[in-house]
Amino acid sequence: MDVMPVSDLSHAAQNYLKLIWSATEWSPAPITVSVMAERLGVRPSTVSDGIKKLAGQGLVTHAPYGSIELTDAGRAHAVAMVRRHRLLETFLVDVLGYSWDEVHDEAEVLEHTVSDTLIDRMDRKLGHPVRDPHGDPIPGADGRPSMPKGTQLSAAAAGNTVAITRISDADPQMLRYFTELGLAPDTRLTVTEHRPYADVTTVRVHEPERDIDLGASASDAIWVVAV
Amino acid sequence: MDVMPVSDLSHAAQNYLKLIWSATEWSPAPITVSVMAERLGVRPSTVSDGIKKLAGQGLVTHAPYGSIELTDAGRAHAVAMVRRHRLLETFLVDVLGYSWDEVHDEAEVLEHTVSDTLIDRMDRKLGHPVRDPHGDPIPGADGRPSMPKGTQLSAAAAGNTVAITRISDADPQMLRYFTELGLAPDTRLTVTEHRPYADVTTVRVHEPERDIDLGASASDAIWVVAV
DNA sequence: CAAATTTGTTCGTTAAGCCTAACATTTAAG
DNA sequence: CTTAAATGTTAGGCTTAACGAACAAATTTG
Ligand SMILES: [Mn+2]
Ligand SMILES: [Mn+2]
Ligand SMILES: [Mn+2]
Ligand SMILES: [Mn+2]
């Protein structure tokens, strides 16, 4: 059974696979049709049709109303797409001076049209980076994803001192806000407290030392590990 | 009358416009449906339909069986696409270490998906280059094409000393052959003779001094100016 | 547990871009 | 000038990815 190259898949199929894989990268619950539709900006019926087609190609397993799971072949394609996306983001920031809030949309399109050769050249030029500008791990050329660790800041215990490992790149405006606050991958901070009904998490950051209040969406977008 | 951004056109429409414009860049005769079909690798009926659609959008003028001419709006889009294509080729060679025979196909795809922002960043990083790796002029961001001069080597008078201004990038294999021969934009040479029925042009190149015999396809692909 | 709501699927339609086959026009030869 | 060849156009179909409407299943609520 030959594995077709990613370039033989439609852009839509590539986006589906990448999204299915990404959904389980930081949390274990498998993705649903309606969540996919919302993220991709299409109707659920479109996704339902698309998933059925992917199942026919042996890239996902899915029975009607059942869960959506990648096959080994589907996962290989998905990881290849994630690698493309994250290398592109890194290249745009490191070589072309983009800021981290500008790169996601550009990479979302380019990931489908750059050749394997171009990916290799960017990877070489960048010195085989292992994390993208948002802290997300870049899978290797061999297709082995590097498994990330971490929890959402909103779930980190008060009193702990942690380092930021990744910040979700989903919302450019939020990324610009984090830039203002001086929050980025590798920033260290101490979780001061969670105020549950206000949905506010307070953290203390050094250099300069300061306290920052973060709402639920912000503290969900930031992932941390103990240091 | 607003001019829509290039990104609002289909990839096919972008390719059509670029091809129509390019056809008259180095020779005056307007392009035909069958030549377009051959270059684009599609059937003439496909091109005929496509041209009709472009005419409906006000990007070309064309009556059935008539000639194909760009409108001002069509020309603006075409020049923007040529700029994209040539900046991409230059970027791939100068920044990512591609050789000049590898870049055309990659640029042919990427030109449709890179953003205006990315084009600007590449242009800045490259220092606003005016020629691509094949010697073709890169139109400015203002949309003003730089008018190239030159004649095909096959049409240059024997005895003249000339400089290569451009080499057609249509055939990668020929480009690799020219690399072996040491022929590139700005190479100076003296046209020794044309042997008409053999269809061979002999030229003398310096450093190291050597004579080179070029067949018709090669001497048609090379454009020169008097020095 | 039954009803209401949410979620997912199927089906018919549309728009692009491509194809082949048939036909029309223009150009080139005799 | 008339026919033959080359070139261009039109019409009808195919595929893909999208949509909405109608329907089915699963989940939540009362
Ligand atoms: Mn994408
Ligand atoms: Mn990212
Ligand atoms: Mn080119
Ligand atoms: Mn193209």
Short mmCIF file of C-alpha atoms (C1' of nucleotides) and ligand atoms in Angstrom, two decimals:
data_model
loop_
_atom_site.label_atom_id
_atom_site.label_comp_id
_atom_site.label_asym_id
_atom_site.label_seq_id
_atom_site.Cartn_x
_atom_site.Cartn_y
_atom_site.Cartn_z
CA MET A 1 0.00 0.00 0.00
CA ASP A 2 1.73 3.13 -1.22
CA VAL A 3 1.40 6.28 0.80
CA MET A 4 0.61 9.08 -1.59
CA PRO A 5 2.53 12.33 -1.12
CA VAL A 6 0.71 15.15 0.65
CA SER A 7 0.65 17.08 -2.59
CA ASP A 8 -1.80 14.57 -4.05
CA LEU A 9 -4.44 15.57 -1.54
CA SER A 10 -6.78 18.52 -2.06
CA HIS A 11 -6.13 21.58 0.05
CA ALA A 12 -9.36 20.88 1.87
CA ALA A 13 -8.27 17.33 2.72
CA GLN A 14 -4.90 18.62 3.94
CA ASN A 15 -6.62 21.12 6.21
CA TYR A 16 -8.98 18.48 7.59
CA LEU A 17 -6.17 16.11 8.46
CA LYS A 18 -4.05 18.80 10.05
CA LEU A 19 -6.99 20.02 12.11
CA ILE A 20 -7.92 16.52 13.31
CA TRP A 21 -4.34 15.91 14.39
CA SER A 22 -3.94 19.31 16.01
CA ALA A 23 -7.08 18.85 18.05
CA THR A 24 -5.52 16.02 20.01
CA GLU A 25 -2.05 17.55 20.31
CA TRP A 26 -2.80 19.50 23.51
CA SER A 27 -5.93 17.79 24.74
CA PRO A 28 -7.08 14.21 24.40
CA ALA A 29 -10.72 14.62 23.34
CA PRO A 30 -11.20 13.83 19.64
CA ILE A 31 -12.64 16.54 17.45
CA THR A 32 -16.22 16.76 16.26
CA VAL A 33 -17.77 17.70 12.94
CA SER A 34 -19.25 20.93 14.23
CA VAL A 35 -15.99 22.08 15.81
CA MET A 36 -14.18 21.37 12.56
CA ALA A 37 -16.78 23.28 10.59
CA GLU A 38 -16.48 26.25 12.91
CA ARG A 39 -12.68 26.29 12.73
CA LEU A 40 -12.59 25.90 8.97
CA GLY A 41 -15.34 28.41 8.34
CA VAL A 42 -17.55 25.99 6.43
CA ARG A 43 -20.86 24.31 7.10
CA PRO A 44 -21.13 21.04 9.00
CA SER A 45 -22.57 19.34 5.93
CA THR A 46 -19.41 20.21 4.06
CA VAL A 47 -17.23 18.67 6.73
CA SER A 48 -19.44 15.60 7.00
CA ASP A 49 -19.06 15.03 3.25
CA GLY A 50 -15.34 15.67 3.47
CA ILE A 51 -14.80 13.24 6.32
CA LYS A 52 -16.68 10.56 4.44
CA LYS A 53 -14.37 11.08 1.51
CA LEU A 54 -11.27 10.90 3.70
CA ALA A 55 -12.60 7.66 5.18
CA GLY A 56 -12.99 6.32 1.64
CA GLN A 57 -9.35 7.15 1.02
CA GLY A 58 -8.31 5.32 4.14
CA LEU A 59 -7.04 8.43 5.89
CA VAL A 60 -9.54 8.46 8.76
CA THR A 61 -11.85 5.94 10.35
CA HIS A 62 -15.38 7.14 10.80
CA ALA A 63 -18.79 5.54 10.97
CA PRO A 64 -21.83 7.84 10.67
CA TYR A 65 -22.35 9.63 14.00
CA GLY A 66 -19.15 8.01 15.25
CA SER A 67 -15.86 9.54 16.27
CA ILE A 68 -13.23 10.76 13.83
CA GLU A 69 -9.83 9.08 14.12
CA LEU A 70 -6.77 9.29 11.94
CA THR A 71 -5.36 6.15 10.38
CA ASP A 72 -1.59 5.73 10.28
CA ALA A 73 -1.58 7.06 6.73
CA GLY A 74 -3.78 9.97 7.69
CA ARG A 75 -1.58 10.78 10.65
CA ALA A 76 1.52 10.76 8.48
CA HIS A 77 -0.05 13.31 6.14
CA ALA A 78 -1.27 15.40 9.05
CA VAL A 79 2.13 15.53 10.69
CA ALA A 80 3.72 16.48 7.38
CA MET A 81 1.28 19.37 7.09
CA VAL A 82 1.94 20.50 10.65
CA ARG A 83 5.66 20.45 9.91
CA ARG A 84 5.09 22.57 6.82
CA HIS A 85 2.94 25.04 8.68
CA ARG A 86 5.32 25.52 11.59
CA LEU A 87 8.46 25.70 9.50
CA LEU A 88 6.80 28.35 7.36
CA GLU A 89 5.82 30.37 10.40
CA THR A 90 9.35 30.14 11.75
CA PHE A 91 10.84 31.15 8.41
CA LEU A 92 8.56 34.15 8.08
CA VAL A 93 9.57 35.40 11.52
CA ASP A 94 13.27 34.57 11.49
CA VAL A 95 14.13 35.36 7.87
CA LEU A 96 11.54 37.86 6.73
CA GLY A 97 10.91 39.85 9.89
CA TYR A 98 7.26 39.00 10.39
CA SER A 99 5.86 39.32 13.89
CA TRP A 100 4.35 36.25 15.48
CA ASP A 101 0.80 37.49 15.09
CA GLU A 102 1.13 37.85 11.32
CA VAL A 103 2.37 34.44 10.33
CA HIS A 104 -0.49 32.05 10.92
CA ASP A 105 -2.77 33.11 8.09
CA GLU A 106 0.10 33.31 5.61
CA ALA A 107 1.31 29.83 6.57
CA GLU A 108 -2.21 28.45 6.40
CA VAL A 109 -2.23 29.15 2.68
CA LEU A 110 1.42 28.53 1.79
CA GLU A 111 1.56 25.14 3.51
CA HIS A 112 -0.42 23.74 0.57
CA THR A 113 1.72 25.07 -2.23
CA VAL A 114 5.36 24.99 -1.17
CA SER A 115 7.30 22.01 -2.49
CA ASP A 116 9.09 19.47 -0.33
CA THR A 117 12.30 20.95 -1.70
CA LEU A 118 11.40 24.40 -0.45
CA ILE A 119 10.51 23.02 2.97
CA ASP A 120 13.91 21.32 3.14
CA ARG A 121 15.74 24.49 2.13
CA MET A 122 13.92 26.56 4.72
CA ASP A 123 14.61 23.94 7.37
CA ARG A 124 18.31 23.96 6.50
CA LYS A 125 18.50 27.75 6.40
CA LEU A 126 16.87 27.89 9.84
CA GLY A 127 19.21 25.26 11.27
CA HIS A 128 16.50 22.63 11.82
CA PRO A 129 14.44 24.49 14.40
CA VAL A 130 12.42 22.46 16.89
CA ARG A 131 9.85 25.05 17.93
CA ASP A 132 7.81 27.59 15.98
CA PRO A 133 7.33 31.23 17.03
CA HIS A 134 4.44 30.28 19.28
CA GLY A 135 6.37 27.51 21.00
CA ASP A 136 4.71 24.66 19.14
CA PRO A 137 7.03 21.77 18.37
CA ILE A 138 8.05 21.25 14.74
CA PRO A 139 7.84 17.59 13.72
CA GLY A 140 11.00 16.20 12.13
CA ALA A 141 11.45 15.42 8.45
CA ASP A 142 11.11 11.75 9.36
CA GLY A 143 7.52 12.45 10.36
CA ARG A 144 8.09 11.85 14.04
CA PRO A 145 6.18 14.47 16.01
CA SER A 146 7.90 15.71 19.12
CA MET A 147 5.49 15.24 21.95
CA PRO A 148 4.79 18.44 23.81
CA LYS A 149 4.14 18.63 27.49
CA GLY A 150 2.38 21.27 29.47
CA THR A 151 -0.91 22.43 30.86
CA GLN A 152 -3.00 25.48 30.31
CA LEU A 153 -2.10 28.36 32.59
CA SER A 154 -5.71 28.37 33.70
CA ALA A 155 -5.12 24.88 35.13
CA ALA A 156 -1.73 25.52 36.74
CA ALA A 157 -1.77 25.42 40.53
CA ALA A 158 -1.41 28.74 42.34
CA GLY A 159 2.02 29.24 43.87
CA ASN A 160 3.87 27.34 41.15
CA THR A 161 6.66 28.90 39.15
CA VAL A 162 6.44 27.85 35.51
CA ALA A 163 7.76 28.63 32.04
CA ILE A 164 5.56 29.31 29.03
CA THR A 165 5.96 26.53 26.45
CA ARG A 166 3.45 27.64 23.90
CA ILE A 167 0.83 30.23 23.18
CA SER A 168 -2.03 29.40 20.83
CA ASP A 169 -1.68 31.26 17.55
CA ALA A 170 -5.40 31.23 16.87
CA ASP A 171 -6.05 34.89 17.71
CA PRO A 172 -3.60 37.46 16.28
CA GLN A 173 -5.04 40.25 18.40
CA MET A 174 -4.40 38.28 21.56
CA LEU A 175 -0.83 37.65 20.41
CA ARG A 176 -0.29 41.38 20.01
CA TYR A 177 -1.62 41.88 23.50
CA PHE A 178 0.83 39.28 24.84
CA THR A 179 3.62 41.11 23.04
CA GLU A 180 2.67 44.27 24.92
CA LEU A 181 2.67 42.35 28.18
CA GLY A 182 6.03 40.78 27.39
CA LEU A 183 4.67 37.25 27.44
CA ALA A 184 6.25 34.79 24.99
CA PRO A 185 7.50 31.20 24.90
CA ASP A 186 10.15 30.66 27.61
CA THR A 187 8.91 33.54 29.75
CA ARG A 188 8.97 32.46 33.40
CA LEU A 189 6.26 33.42 35.78
CA THR A 190 4.71 32.55 39.11
CA VAL A 191 1.01 31.81 39.33
CA THR A 192 -0.26 34.05 42.09
CA GLU A 193 -3.92 33.11 42.26
CA HIS A 194 -7.01 32.04 40.37
CA ARG A 195 -10.13 34.00 41.22
CA PRO A 196 -12.78 31.55 40.11
CA TYR A 197 -15.93 33.61 39.64
CA ALA A 198 -14.10 36.54 38.16
CA ASP A 199 -12.37 34.08 35.82
CA VAL A 200 -9.13 35.91 36.41
CA THR A 201 -5.69 34.41 36.86
CA THR A 202 -2.99 36.63 38.32
CA VAL A 203 0.65 35.92 37.58
CA ARG A 204 3.91 37.55 38.60
CA VAL A 205 6.58 38.01 35.91
CA HIS A 206 10.18 39.14 36.43
CA GLU A 207 12.31 41.71 34.59
CA PRO A 208 10.65 43.99 35.19
CA GLU A 209 8.80 42.45 38.07
CA ARG A 210 5.11 42.96 37.60
CA ASP A 211 1.71 41.41 38.22
CA ILE A 212 -0.57 40.60 35.31
CA ASP A 213 -4.27 39.72 35.40
CA LEU A 214 -5.38 37.39 32.67
CA GLY A 215 -8.95 36.50 31.73
CA ALA A 216 -10.16 33.04 30.87
CA SER A 217 -9.45 33.20 27.14
CA ALA A 218 -5.91 34.45 27.77
CA SER A 219 -5.06 31.90 30.44
CA ASP A 220 -6.49 29.15 28.23
CA ALA A 221 -4.27 30.24 25.33
CA ILE A 222 -1.06 29.99 27.36
CA TRP A 223 0.50 26.60 28.12
CA VAL A 224 3.11 26.20 30.78
CA VAL A 225 5.46 23.61 32.29
CA ALA A 226 6.96 23.48 35.74
CA VAL A 227 10.55 24.69 35.88
CA MET B 1 -13.97 51.83 -11.37
CA ASP B 2 -12.14 49.93 -8.66
CA VAL B 3 -9.32 47.66 -9.66
CA MET B 4 -9.75 44.42 -7.79
CA PRO B 5 -6.66 42.97 -6.14
CA VAL B 6 -4.90 40.16 -7.99
CA SER B 7 -5.91 37.79 -5.23
CA ASP B 8 -9.54 38.07 -6.28
CA LEU B 9 -8.78 36.40 -9.59
CA SER B 10 -8.67 32.66 -10.02
CA HIS B 11 -5.27 31.07 -10.46
CA ALA B 12 -6.21 30.25 -14.02
CA ALA B 13 -7.11 33.86 -14.76
CA GLN B 14 -3.85 35.03 -13.22
CA ASN B 15 -1.90 32.62 -15.40
CA TYR B 16 -3.75 33.72 -18.52
CA LEU B 17 -3.08 37.39 -17.92
CA LYS B 18 0.58 36.83 -17.12
CA LEU B 19 1.02 34.72 -20.22
CA ILE B 20 -0.69 37.24 -22.50
CA TRP B 21 1.52 40.00 -21.14
CA SER B 22 4.70 37.94 -21.30
CA ALA B 23 4.07 37.03 -24.91
CA THR B 24 4.51 40.61 -26.00
CA GLU B 25 7.40 41.40 -23.68
CA TRP B 26 10.12 40.23 -26.04
CA SER B 27 8.29 40.13 -29.35
CA PRO B 28 5.46 42.24 -30.64
CA ALA B 29 3.08 39.63 -32.09
CA PRO B 30 0.06 39.08 -29.83
CA ILE B 31 -0.52 35.59 -28.53
CA THR B 32 -3.02 33.10 -29.92
CA VAL B 33 -5.40 30.68 -28.25
CA SER B 34 -3.50 27.62 -29.43
CA VAL B 35 -0.15 28.94 -28.24
CA MET B 36 -1.66 29.73 -24.86
CA ALA B 37 -3.16 26.26 -24.65
CA GLU B 38 0.16 24.66 -25.46
CA ARG B 39 2.05 26.74 -22.89
CA LEU B 40 -0.50 26.16 -20.18
CA GLY B 41 -0.88 22.48 -20.90
CA VAL B 42 -4.63 22.67 -21.49
CA ARG B 43 -6.91 22.29 -24.49
CA PRO B 44 -7.70 25.20 -26.78
CA SER B 45 -11.36 24.99 -25.84
CA THR B 46 -10.42 25.61 -22.24
CA VAL B 47 -8.47 28.70 -23.15
CA SER B 48 -11.21 29.94 -25.45
CA ASP B 49 -13.69 29.72 -22.57
CA GLY B 50 -11.25 31.36 -20.21
CA ILE B 51 -10.57 34.27 -22.53
CA LYS B 52 -14.26 34.85 -22.97
CA LYS B 53 -14.61 35.03 -19.22
CA LEU B 54 -11.71 37.47 -18.90
CA ALA B 55 -13.33 39.62 -21.56
CA GLY B 56 -16.52 39.60 -19.53
CA GLN B 57 -14.54 40.83 -16.54
CA GLY B 58 -13.07 43.65 -18.60
CA LEU B 59 -9.52 42.33 -18.36
CA VAL B 60 -8.99 41.60 -22.05
CA THR B 61 -10.63 42.66 -25.27
CA HIS B 62 -11.52 39.84 -27.57
CA ALA B 63 -14.12 39.22 -30.23
CA PRO B 64 -14.58 35.63 -31.43
CA TYR B 65 -11.75 34.73 -33.78
CA GLY B 66 -10.20 38.09 -33.03
CA SER B 67 -6.95 38.99 -31.34
CA ILE B 68 -6.41 38.95 -27.61
CA GLU B 69 -5.40 42.25 -26.02
CA LEU B 70 -5.07 43.27 -22.42
CA THR B 71 -7.11 46.18 -21.12
CA ASP B 72 -5.42 48.61 -18.74
CA ALA B 73 -6.90 46.72 -15.80
CA GLY B 74 -5.80 43.40 -17.25
CA ARG B 75 -2.30 44.71 -17.84
CA ALA B 76 -2.06 45.95 -14.26
CA HIS B 77 -2.90 42.49 -12.96
CA ALA B 78 -0.54 40.85 -15.40
CA VAL B 79 2.37 43.05 -14.39
CA ALA B 80 1.65 42.41 -10.73
CA MET B 81 1.82 38.68 -11.40
CA VAL B 82 5.07 39.01 -13.35
CA ARG B 83 6.53 40.97 -10.45
CA ARG B 84 5.48 38.24 -8.04
CA HIS B 85 6.92 35.51 -10.21
CA ARG B 86 10.27 37.17 -10.73
CA LEU B 87 10.72 38.31 -7.15
CA LEU B 88 9.99 34.76 -6.02
CA GLU B 89 12.55 33.35 -8.44
CA THR B 90 15.12 35.84 -7.23
CA PHE B 91 14.36 35.10 -3.59
CA LEU B 92 14.66 31.35 -4.08
CA VAL B 93 18.07 31.74 -5.70
CA ASP B 94 19.54 34.48 -3.51
CA VAL B 95 18.16 33.48 -0.12
CA LEU B 96 17.48 29.77 -0.33
CA GLY B 97 20.26 28.58 -2.60
CA TYR B 98 18.17 27.32 -5.49
CA SER B 99 19.84 27.11 -8.88
CA TRP B 100 18.30 29.07 -11.74
CA ASP B 101 16.91 25.99 -13.42
CA GLU B 102 14.89 24.99 -10.33
CA VAL B 103 12.99 28.16 -9.61
CA HIS B 104 10.50 28.57 -12.40
CA ASP B 105 8.10 25.78 -11.52
CA GLU B 106 8.16 26.64 -7.84
CA ALA B 107 7.44 30.30 -8.58
CA GLU B 108 4.69 29.37 -11.01
CA VAL B 109 2.72 27.92 -8.11
CA LEU B 110 3.72 30.25 -5.29
CA GLU B 111 2.96 33.42 -7.25
CA HIS B 112 -0.72 32.71 -6.69
CA THR B 113 -0.61 32.20 -2.94
CA VAL B 114 1.93 34.59 -1.45
CA SER B 115 0.42 37.74 0.05
CA ASP B 116 1.29 41.26 -0.98
CA THR B 117 2.96 41.59 2.39
CA LEU B 118 5.23 38.65 1.71
CA ILE B 119 6.15 40.05 -1.68
CA ASP B 120 7.09 43.35 -0.05
CA ARG B 121 9.21 41.63 2.58
CA MET B 122 11.06 39.59 0.00
CA ASP B 123 11.62 42.69 -2.10
CA ARG B 124 13.03 44.53 0.89
CA LYS B 125 15.23 41.62 1.96
CA LEU B 126 16.61 41.41 -1.57
CA GLY B 127 17.27 45.15 -1.78
CA HIS B 128 14.69 45.84 -4.49
CA PRO B 129 16.29 43.81 -7.27
CA VAL B 130 15.67 44.87 -10.86
CA ARG B 131 16.38 41.60 -12.65
CA ASP B 132 15.51 37.97 -11.91
CA PRO B 133 18.00 35.08 -12.15
CA HIS B 134 17.36 34.73 -15.89
CA GLY B 135 17.91 38.41 -16.57
CA ASP B 136 14.23 39.27 -16.89
CA PRO B 137 13.33 42.69 -15.52
CA ILE B 138 11.29 42.83 -12.31
CA PRO B 139 8.46 45.36 -12.55
CA GLY B 140 8.35 47.86 -9.69
CA ALA B 141 5.81 47.87 -6.89
CA ASP B 142 4.13 50.81 -8.62
CA GLY B 143 3.27 48.46 -11.48
CA ARG B 144 5.53 50.13 -13.98
CA PRO B 145 7.27 47.45 -16.00
CA SER B 146 10.86 48.15 -16.92
CA MET B 147 11.08 47.85 -20.64
CA PRO B 148 13.69 45.38 -21.71
CA LYS B 149 15.75 45.74 -24.82
CA GLY B 150 17.56 43.12 -26.80
CA THR B 151 17.35 40.66 -29.64
CA GLN B 152 17.65 36.93 -29.86
CA LEU B 153 21.20 35.71 -30.30
CA SER B 154 20.01 33.92 -33.42
CA ALA B 155 19.21 37.35 -34.90
CA ALA B 156 22.38 39.17 -33.82
CA ALA B 157 24.69 40.16 -36.66
CA ALA B 158 27.90 38.18 -37.00
CA GLY B 159 30.97 40.10 -35.88
CA ASN B 160 29.16 41.98 -33.11
CA THR B 161 30.27 41.86 -29.50
CA VAL B 162 27.29 41.67 -27.20
CA ALA B 163 26.23 40.97 -23.61
CA ILE B 164 23.57 38.47 -22.62
CA THR B 165 20.58 40.26 -21.09
CA ARG B 166 18.28 37.35 -20.52
CA ILE B 167 17.90 33.65 -21.05
CA SER B 168 14.46 32.11 -21.33
CA ASP B 169 13.62 30.04 -18.25
CA ALA B 170 11.20 27.81 -20.14
CA ASP B 171 13.49 24.77 -20.30
CA PRO B 172 15.35 23.80 -17.10
CA GLN B 173 17.52 21.29 -18.92
CA MET B 174 18.72 23.97 -21.31
CA LEU B 175 19.51 26.20 -18.34
CA ARG B 176 21.67 23.48 -16.84
CA TYR B 177 23.46 23.17 -20.16
CA PHE B 178 24.10 26.92 -20.20
CA THR B 179 25.48 26.63 -16.67
CA GLU B 180 27.97 24.05 -17.93
CA LEU B 181 28.94 26.33 -20.79
CA GLY B 182 29.32 29.31 -18.46
CA LEU B 183 26.60 31.33 -20.17
CA ALA B 184 24.51 33.57 -17.93
CA PRO B 185 23.09 37.09 -17.90
CA ASP B 186 25.87 39.66 -18.35
CA THR B 187 28.20 37.19 -20.05
CA ARG B 188 29.94 38.96 -22.97
CA LEU B 189 30.52 37.24 -26.23
CA THR B 190 31.28 37.87 -29.87
CA VAL B 191 29.05 36.41 -32.55
CA THR B 192 31.39 34.58 -34.90
CA GLU B 193 29.02 33.28 -37.54
CA HIS B 194 25.58 31.91 -38.34
CA ARG B 195 25.61 28.80 -40.50
CA PRO B 196 22.10 28.96 -41.92
CA TYR B 197 21.32 25.43 -43.10
CA ALA B 198 23.04 23.82 -40.15
CA ASP B 199 21.08 26.20 -37.91
CA VAL B 200 24.19 26.72 -35.87
CA THR B 201 25.46 29.95 -34.37
CA THR B 202 29.07 30.08 -33.23
CA VAL B 203 30.11 32.54 -30.52
CA ARG B 204 33.40 33.34 -28.83
CA VAL B 205 33.39 33.84 -25.06
CA HIS B 206 36.27 35.12 -22.91
CA GLU B 207 37.70 33.85 -19.60
CA PRO B 208 38.46 31.27 -20.56
CA GLU B 209 38.43 32.11 -24.24
CA ARG B 210 36.48 29.49 -26.08
CA ASP B 211 34.19 28.94 -29.07
CA ILE B 212 30.70 27.59 -28.55
CA ASP B 213 28.31 26.22 -31.15
CA LEU B 214 24.66 26.76 -30.38
CA GLY B 215 21.70 25.22 -32.18
CA ALA B 216 18.54 27.07 -33.07
CA SER B 217 16.67 26.44 -29.83
CA ALA B 218 19.62 27.61 -27.76
CA SER B 219 20.32 30.74 -29.78
CA ASP B 220 16.59 31.57 -29.67
CA ALA B 221 16.56 31.27 -25.88
CA ILE B 222 19.41 33.76 -25.42
CA TRP B 223 18.77 37.50 -25.75
CA VAL B 224 21.59 39.95 -26.18
CA VAL B 225 22.31 43.67 -26.40
CA ALA B 226 25.20 45.47 -28.06
CA VAL B 227 27.85 46.60 -25.61
"C1'" DC C 1 -38.23 8.26 30.19
"C1'" DA C 2 -40.22 11.38 26.91
"C1'" DA C 3 -39.70 15.64 24.62
"C1'" DA C 4 -36.84 19.14 23.03
"C1'" DT C 5 -32.53 20.48 21.44
"C1'" DT C 6 -28.23 19.77 19.45
"C1'" DT C 7 -25.42 17.46 16.34
"C1'" DG C 8 -24.52 14.95 12.17
"C1'" DT C 9 -25.92 13.12 7.50
"C1'" DT C 10 -27.88 12.93 2.94
"C1'" DC C 11 -29.30 14.92 -1.19
"C1'" DG C 12 -29.96 18.22 -4.84
"C1'" DT C 13 -27.81 22.40 -6.69
"C1'" DT C 14 -24.20 25.70 -8.03
"C1'" DA C 15 -19.80 27.51 -9.87
"C1'" DA C 16 -15.05 26.65 -11.70
"C1'" DG C 17 -12.13 24.59 -14.58
"C1'" DC C 18 -11.25 21.11 -17.24
"C1'" DC C 19 -12.35 17.65 -21.09
"C1'" DT C 20 -14.20 15.71 -25.92
"C1'" DA C 21 -16.83 16.15 -29.95
"C1'" DA C 22 -18.99 18.82 -33.24
"C1'" DC C 23 -19.07 22.91 -35.65
"C1'" DA C 24 -17.53 27.67 -37.47
"C1'" DT C 25 -14.20 30.65 -39.20
"C1'" DT C 26 -9.90 31.98 -41.00
"C1'" DT C 27 -5.78 31.05 -43.45
"C1'" DA C 28 -2.97 28.60 -46.69
"C1'" DA C 29 -2.47 25.77 -50.92
"C1'" DG C 30 -3.39 24.31 -55.31
"C1'" DC D 1 -10.92 31.28 -56.57
"C1'" DT D 2 -11.84 27.16 -54.51
"C1'" DT D 3 -10.69 23.63 -51.56
"C1'" DA D 4 -8.05 21.83 -47.70
"C1'" DA D 5 -5.92 22.57 -43.41
"C1'" DA D 6 -5.36 24.98 -39.28
"C1'" DT D 7 -7.33 27.50 -35.76
"C1'" DG D 8 -10.98 28.89 -32.69
"C1'" DT D 9 -15.68 28.32 -30.63
"C1'" DT D 10 -19.64 26.15 -28.66
"C1'" DA D 11 -22.21 22.63 -26.30
"C1'" DG D 12 -22.54 18.97 -23.20
"C1'" DG D 13 -20.28 16.32 -19.35
"C1'" DC D 14 -17.28 15.38 -15.49
"C1'" DT D 15 -15.20 16.43 -10.85
"C1'" DT D 16 -14.55 19.07 -6.70
"C1'" DA D 17 -15.82 21.76 -2.96
"C1'" DA D 18 -19.00 24.46 -1.35
"C1'" DC D 19 -24.14 25.45 0.12
"C1'" DG D 20 -29.14 24.88 2.13
"C1'" DA D 21 -33.00 22.02 3.19
"C1'" DA D 22 -34.73 17.98 4.89
"C1'" DC D 23 -33.98 14.32 7.69
"C1'" DA D 24 -31.72 11.05 11.32
"C1'" DA D 25 -29.42 10.19 15.48
"C1'" DA D 26 -27.67 11.39 19.84
"C1'" DT D 27 -27.75 14.14 23.79
"C1'" DT D 28 -29.71 17.05 27.16
"C1'" DT D 29 -33.55 18.66 29.79
"C1'" DG D 30 -37.78 18.60 32.25
MN MN E 1 -4.20 25.49 5.26
MN MN E 2 2.18 28.38 15.14
MN MN E 3 10.08 32.19 -14.61
MN MN E 4 1.25 30.30 -12.14
#
